[in-house]
Amino acid sequence: MMNLSGMPSASSMFQAYASMSASITLFKTMLNQLVPHQLQHYIVTKICSYFRANSSNVTLVIDERDGMGINEVYTAAEIYLSARISPEFQRFKISKRPKDTNVNVKFGNCGKIVDFFEEIELVWKFVRESSKKTISRFQDGDEGDVSEKRFFELSFSKQYKERILNCYIPLVLNKAKAMCNEKKVVKLHSLSNSHSFNSKAWDSVNLEHPSTFETIALEPALKKTIKEDLDKFLKRKDFYRRVGKAWKRGYLLYGPPGTGKSSLIAAIANYLKFDIYDLELSNIKRDSDLRRLLLSTTNRSILVIEDIDCSVDLPQRTDNRTNHSVNVRSRDHEITLCGLLNFIDGLWSSCGDERIIIFTTNHKEKLDPALLRPGRMDMHIHMSYITIESFKVMAANYLEISDPLYRGFKEVEELIEGVQVTPAEVAEQFMKSEDRDVCIEGLVKFLKRKRIGNNEEQVKMKKVDNNTIDDVANNNDTEDDTRLHEVKRSKTLSIT
């Protein structure tokens, strides 16, 4: 129906629009059912590339990952662009942790930022794509687990391609490094609940541990040795490359519980400004996952495996009964000692620079000798019971007492020489009161009780040893009597 002016009525136009929409919806439904999604994506890509062929711009795609490793250009771009907020950027992710001075701004989906370099206009675009992938039947997780791909697109006029690659990209890398060093906050990374071991395998929080080499209760000589070793390690990049070794260092911290192994790790991280990756071997299923986790860590980081002697039951390399190489279970289904050794100093350990690996254990004697040799654990640090020097450090930190002649110090020092007490036990006594004299008196009483307990334990052990000696002697006497009886009986029989 048409009106007097010859124009179609509103109802006619609406009906035509509804009919067209229904036709388009039907066509899209049929297209999705008949044409696979991958083929649709391929066709669209080809069409877009055809229309872009005559474009004067070029686009660089910067993926988050380069194969199995991290793409440093992507990381640098993320840091560099976080300080350049654009009005055209419509979606952000913000966060703030306790030690952060400012709000952290990260990119949402399809954000765009315009930057300028020597009057060249550059357009950055951040893209996130989600897709389903099939999980191996040997791997935990549901079929069709969702993976995410993230990347930047950098567009500019193609005539400036060489200048951008040779000048602008290095500028982004250097500025990002400077920004990181300026506001570096040490991170503590732990394994996430993800089963796919991709780039999101680690969750992180700010390292809130305040331990430093000034506050930790260690012998001054040992502190100096550790710091000098760390400083030398940082300065020897060219040396490691010249001799053909991966730029890494291994430390073994061993000693009784409560002697400050975790505090020393935090002090090293705060001293170097290295992130910590806390590796729980009990949560890793197989050697291949261990390799992926290693590749997903950053340079200038500390890999920590605590309580290595009891964190996982590593199959031995040989069977003691046959002295032949055996495979208890398939290597695809468990983490092995061989896999751990390759992780420490094999080919995979060279995929990264400035890495420190730290093992901790309460029982060094339980570890396989292969883990302890130089090149894997380069420096063995014994975390012992508290000494007079370390006690003075703790008194200065906890009670703010620096006078070596303070009342009660002499008695404490005499007791410490004859008692094995850990820094954790001394710290517990120092935290019971805000009165320094009360804390010193409490520590003296604690040390005396501990010495009495040790003496009683020694007496019990002596009694046990004496009883054992008596039992052995009695058994020997009984055996001698039995032998004498048998001899007499044999003689009697022979005479008869």
PDB file of C-alpha atoms in Angstrom, residues 40-169:
ATOM      1  CA  GLN A  40      34.724 -19.208   7.555  1.00  0.00           C
ATOM      2  CA  HIS A  41      37.679 -17.619   9.347  1.00  0.00           C
ATOM      3  CA  TYR A  42      39.971 -18.511   6.431  1.00  0.00           C
ATOM      4  CA  ILE A  43      37.615 -16.951   3.864  1.00  0.00           C
ATOM      5  CA  VAL A  44      37.214 -13.744   5.893  1.00  0.00           C
ATOM      6  CA  THR A  45      40.985 -13.496   6.353  1.00  0.00           C
ATOM      7  CA  LYS A  46      41.584 -13.894   2.622  1.00  0.00           C
ATOM      8  CA  ILE A  47      38.988 -11.244   1.787  1.00  0.00           C
ATOM      9  CA  CYS A  48      40.470  -8.805   4.286  1.00  0.00           C
ATOM     10  CA  SER A  49      43.999  -9.438   3.028  1.00  0.00           C
ATOM     11  CA  TYR A  50      42.827  -8.749  -0.525  1.00  0.00           C
ATOM     12  CA  PHE A  51      41.426  -5.340   0.386  1.00  0.00           C
ATOM     13  CA  ARG A  52      44.510  -4.560   2.455  1.00  0.00           C
ATOM     14  CA  ALA A  53      46.857  -5.385  -0.409  1.00  0.00           C
ATOM     15  CA  ASN A  54      46.691  -1.840  -1.762  1.00  0.00           C
ATOM     16  CA  SER A  55      46.777  -0.237   1.676  1.00  0.00           C
ATOM     17  CA  SER A  56      49.648   2.104   2.525  1.00  0.00           C
ATOM     18  CA  ASN A  57      49.825   0.733   6.097  1.00  0.00           C
ATOM     19  CA  VAL A  58      51.563  -2.316   7.508  1.00  0.00           C
ATOM     20  CA  THR A  59      50.577  -4.194  10.677  1.00  0.00           C
ATOM     21  CA  LEU A  60      52.916  -6.012  13.054  1.00  0.00           C
ATOM     22  CA  VAL A  61      51.333  -8.773  15.151  1.00  0.00           C
ATOM     23  CA  ILE A  62      53.001  -9.247  18.533  1.00  0.00           C
ATOM     24  CA  ASP A  63      51.828 -12.483  20.129  1.00  0.00           C
ATOM     25  CA  GLU A  64      52.019 -13.055  23.865  1.00  0.00           C
ATOM     26  CA  ARG A  65      54.059 -16.220  23.370  1.00  0.00           C
ATOM     27  CA  ASP A  66      56.814 -17.182  20.969  1.00  0.00           C
ATOM     28  CA  GLY A  67      56.335 -20.912  20.557  1.00  0.00           C
ATOM     29  CA  MET A  68      56.594 -22.340  24.085  1.00  0.00           C
ATOM     30  CA  GLY A  69      58.389 -19.287  25.509  1.00  0.00           C
ATOM     31  CA  ILE A  70      57.363 -15.776  26.497  1.00  0.00           C
ATOM     32  CA  ASN A  71      57.575 -12.997  23.895  1.00  0.00           C
ATOM     33  CA  GLU A  72      59.576 -10.197  25.515  1.00  0.00           C
ATOM     34  CA  VAL A  73      58.307  -7.650  22.991  1.00  0.00           C
ATOM     35  CA  TYR A  74      54.728  -8.336  24.110  1.00  0.00           C
ATOM     36  CA  THR A  75      55.648  -7.935  27.779  1.00  0.00           C
ATOM     37  CA  ALA A  76      57.508  -4.699  27.058  1.00  0.00           C
ATOM     38  CA  ALA A  77      54.605  -3.344  24.996  1.00  0.00           C
ATOM     39  CA  GLU A  78      52.160  -4.089  27.809  1.00  0.00           C
ATOM     40  CA  ILE A  79      54.313  -2.153  30.292  1.00  0.00           C
ATOM     41  CA  TYR A  80      55.092   0.684  27.874  1.00  0.00           C
ATOM     42  CA  LEU A  81      51.459   1.231  26.840  1.00  0.00           C
ATOM     43  CA  SER A  82      50.095   1.054  30.387  1.00  0.00           C
ATOM     44  CA  ALA A  83      51.432   4.603  30.881  1.00  0.00           C
ATOM     45  CA  ARG A  84      49.709   5.904  27.735  1.00  0.00           C
ATOM     46  CA  ILE A  85      45.997   6.058  28.369  1.00  0.00           C
ATOM     47  CA  SER A  86      43.997   6.890  25.257  1.00  0.00           C
ATOM     48  CA  PRO A  87      40.458   8.386  25.132  1.00  0.00           C
ATOM     49  CA  GLU A  88      39.676   5.834  22.414  1.00  0.00           C
ATOM     50  CA  PHE A  89      40.424   2.985  24.816  1.00  0.00           C
ATOM     51  CA  GLN A  90      37.009   1.931  26.071  1.00  0.00           C
ATOM     52  CA  ARG A  91      37.717  -1.114  28.246  1.00  0.00           C
ATOM     53  CA  PHE A  92      40.221  -1.393  31.102  1.00  0.00           C
ATOM     54  CA  LYS A  93      41.139  -3.744  33.906  1.00  0.00           C
ATOM     55  CA  ILE A  94      42.300  -1.996  37.076  1.00  0.00           C
ATOM     56  CA  SER A  95      43.780  -3.380  40.288  1.00  0.00           C
ATOM     57  CA  LYS A  96      45.726  -2.223  43.335  1.00  0.00           C
ATOM     58  CA  ARG A  97      47.650  -4.318  45.826  1.00  0.00           C
ATOM     59  CA  PRO A  98      48.702  -3.244  49.333  1.00  0.00           C
ATOM     60  CA  LYS A  99      52.239  -2.131  48.427  1.00  0.00           C
ATOM     61  CA  ASP A 100      51.308  -0.507  45.098  1.00  0.00           C
ATOM     62  CA  THR A 101      51.478   3.286  45.150  1.00  0.00           C
ATOM     63  CA  ASN A 102      49.136   3.729  42.188  1.00  0.00           C
ATOM     64  CA  VAL A 103      46.274   1.888  40.541  1.00  0.00           C
ATOM     65  CA  ASN A 104      47.470  -0.613  37.927  1.00  0.00           C
ATOM     66  CA  VAL A 105      45.720  -0.259  34.576  1.00  0.00           C
ATOM     67  CA  LYS A 106      45.692  -3.141  32.104  1.00  0.00           C
ATOM     68  CA  PHE A 107      43.963  -3.654  28.813  1.00  0.00           C
ATOM     69  CA  GLY A 108      40.487  -4.976  28.238  1.00  0.00           C
ATOM     70  CA  ASN A 109      39.398  -6.263  24.846  1.00  0.00           C
ATOM     71  CA  CYS A 110      40.148  -4.567  21.519  1.00  0.00           C
ATOM     72  CA  GLY A 111      41.689  -1.472  23.086  1.00  0.00           C
ATOM     73  CA  LYS A 112      43.418   1.044  20.791  1.00  0.00           C
ATOM     74  CA  ILE A 113      46.188   3.501  21.636  1.00  0.00           C
ATOM     75  CA  VAL A 114      47.807   6.049  19.307  1.00  0.00           C
ATOM     76  CA  ASP A 115      51.503   6.765  19.821  1.00  0.00           C
ATOM     77  CA  PHE A 116      53.964   8.995  17.975  1.00  0.00           C
ATOM     78  CA  PHE A 117      57.626   8.406  17.185  1.00  0.00           C
ATOM     79  CA  GLU A 118      59.578  11.067  15.270  1.00  0.00           C
ATOM     80  CA  GLU A 119      56.249  12.407  13.907  1.00  0.00           C
ATOM     81  CA  ILE A 120      55.253   8.912  12.748  1.00  0.00           C
ATOM     82  CA  GLU A 121      51.776   7.904  13.871  1.00  0.00           C
ATOM     83  CA  LEU A 122      51.547   4.402  15.283  1.00  0.00           C
ATOM     84  CA  VAL A 123      48.296   2.694  16.257  1.00  0.00           C
ATOM     85  CA  TRP A 124      48.430  -0.031  18.902  1.00  0.00           C
ATOM     86  CA  LYS A 125      45.507  -2.399  19.268  1.00  0.00           C
ATOM     87  CA  PHE A 126      45.143  -5.013  22.001  1.00  0.00           C
ATOM     88  CA  VAL A 127      43.144  -8.137  21.085  1.00  0.00           C
ATOM     89  CA  ARG A 128      42.027 -11.164  23.075  1.00  0.00           C
ATOM     90  CA  GLU A 129      40.651 -14.251  21.348  1.00  0.00           C
ATOM     91  CA  SER A 130      39.113 -17.256  23.075  1.00  0.00           C
ATOM     92  CA  SER A 131      38.830 -20.644  21.441  1.00  0.00           C
ATOM     93  CA  LYS A 132      38.130 -24.217  22.477  1.00  0.00           C
ATOM     94  CA  LYS A 133      40.841 -26.797  22.216  1.00  0.00           C
ATOM     95  CA  THR A 134      40.946 -30.534  22.715  1.00  0.00           C
ATOM     96  CA  ILE A 135      42.760 -31.787  25.775  1.00  0.00           C
ATOM     97  CA  SER A 136      44.828 -34.970  25.595  1.00  0.00           C
ATOM     98  CA  ARG A 137      43.151 -37.935  27.211  1.00  0.00           C
ATOM     99  CA  PHE A 138      46.210 -38.320  29.426  1.00  0.00           C
ATOM    100  CA  GLN A 139      45.839 -34.789  30.730  1.00  0.00           C
ATOM    101  CA  ASP A 140      43.499 -33.710  33.492  1.00  0.00           C
ATOM    102  CA  GLY A 141      40.712 -31.365  32.455  1.00  0.00           C
ATOM    103  CA  ASP A 142      37.431 -31.457  30.597  1.00  0.00           C
ATOM    104  CA  GLU A 143      37.200 -31.997  26.871  1.00  0.00           C
ATOM    105  CA  GLY A 144      36.990 -28.693  25.077  1.00  0.00           C
ATOM    106  CA  ASP A 145      38.927 -26.584  27.579  1.00  0.00           C
ATOM    107  CA  VAL A 146      38.891 -22.883  26.645  1.00  0.00           C
ATOM    108  CA  SER A 147      42.230 -21.295  25.802  1.00  0.00           C
ATOM    109  CA  GLU A 148      42.887 -17.601  25.332  1.00  0.00           C
ATOM    110  CA  LYS A 149      45.182 -15.966  22.806  1.00  0.00           C
ATOM    111  CA  ARG A 150      46.329 -12.409  23.417  1.00  0.00           C
ATOM    112  CA  PHE A 151      48.311 -10.193  21.085  1.00  0.00           C
ATOM    113  CA  PHE A 152      49.021  -6.619  20.027  1.00  0.00           C
ATOM    114  CA  GLU A 153      48.620  -5.216  16.525  1.00  0.00           C
ATOM    115  CA  LEU A 154      50.887  -2.291  15.663  1.00  0.00           C
ATOM    116  CA  SER A 155      49.898  -0.405  12.496  1.00  0.00           C
ATOM    117  CA  PHE A 156      51.803   2.369  10.712  1.00  0.00           C
ATOM    118  CA  SER A 157      52.720   3.565   7.243  1.00  0.00           C
ATOM    119  CA  LYS A 158      54.738   0.925   5.410  1.00  0.00           C
ATOM    120  CA  GLN A 159      57.387   3.435   4.341  1.00  0.00           C
ATOM    121  CA  TYR A 160      58.592   3.625   7.962  1.00  0.00           C
ATOM    122  CA  LYS A 161      58.908  -0.111   8.494  1.00  0.00           C
ATOM    123  CA  GLU A 162      62.716  -0.179   8.883  1.00  0.00           C
ATOM    124  CA  ARG A 163      62.742   2.778  11.290  1.00  0.00           C
ATOM    125  CA  ILE A 164      60.044   1.207  13.441  1.00  0.00           C
ATOM    126  CA  LEU A 165      61.777  -2.174  13.616  1.00  0.00           C
ATOM    127  CA  ASN A 166      65.281  -0.795  14.167  1.00  0.00           C
ATOM    128  CA  CYS A 167      64.536   2.234  16.343  1.00  0.00           C
ATOM    129  CA  TYR A 168      61.017   2.278  17.792  1.00  0.00           C
ATOM    130  CA  ILE A 169      60.788  -1.342  18.996  1.00  0.00           C
TER     131      ILE A 169
END
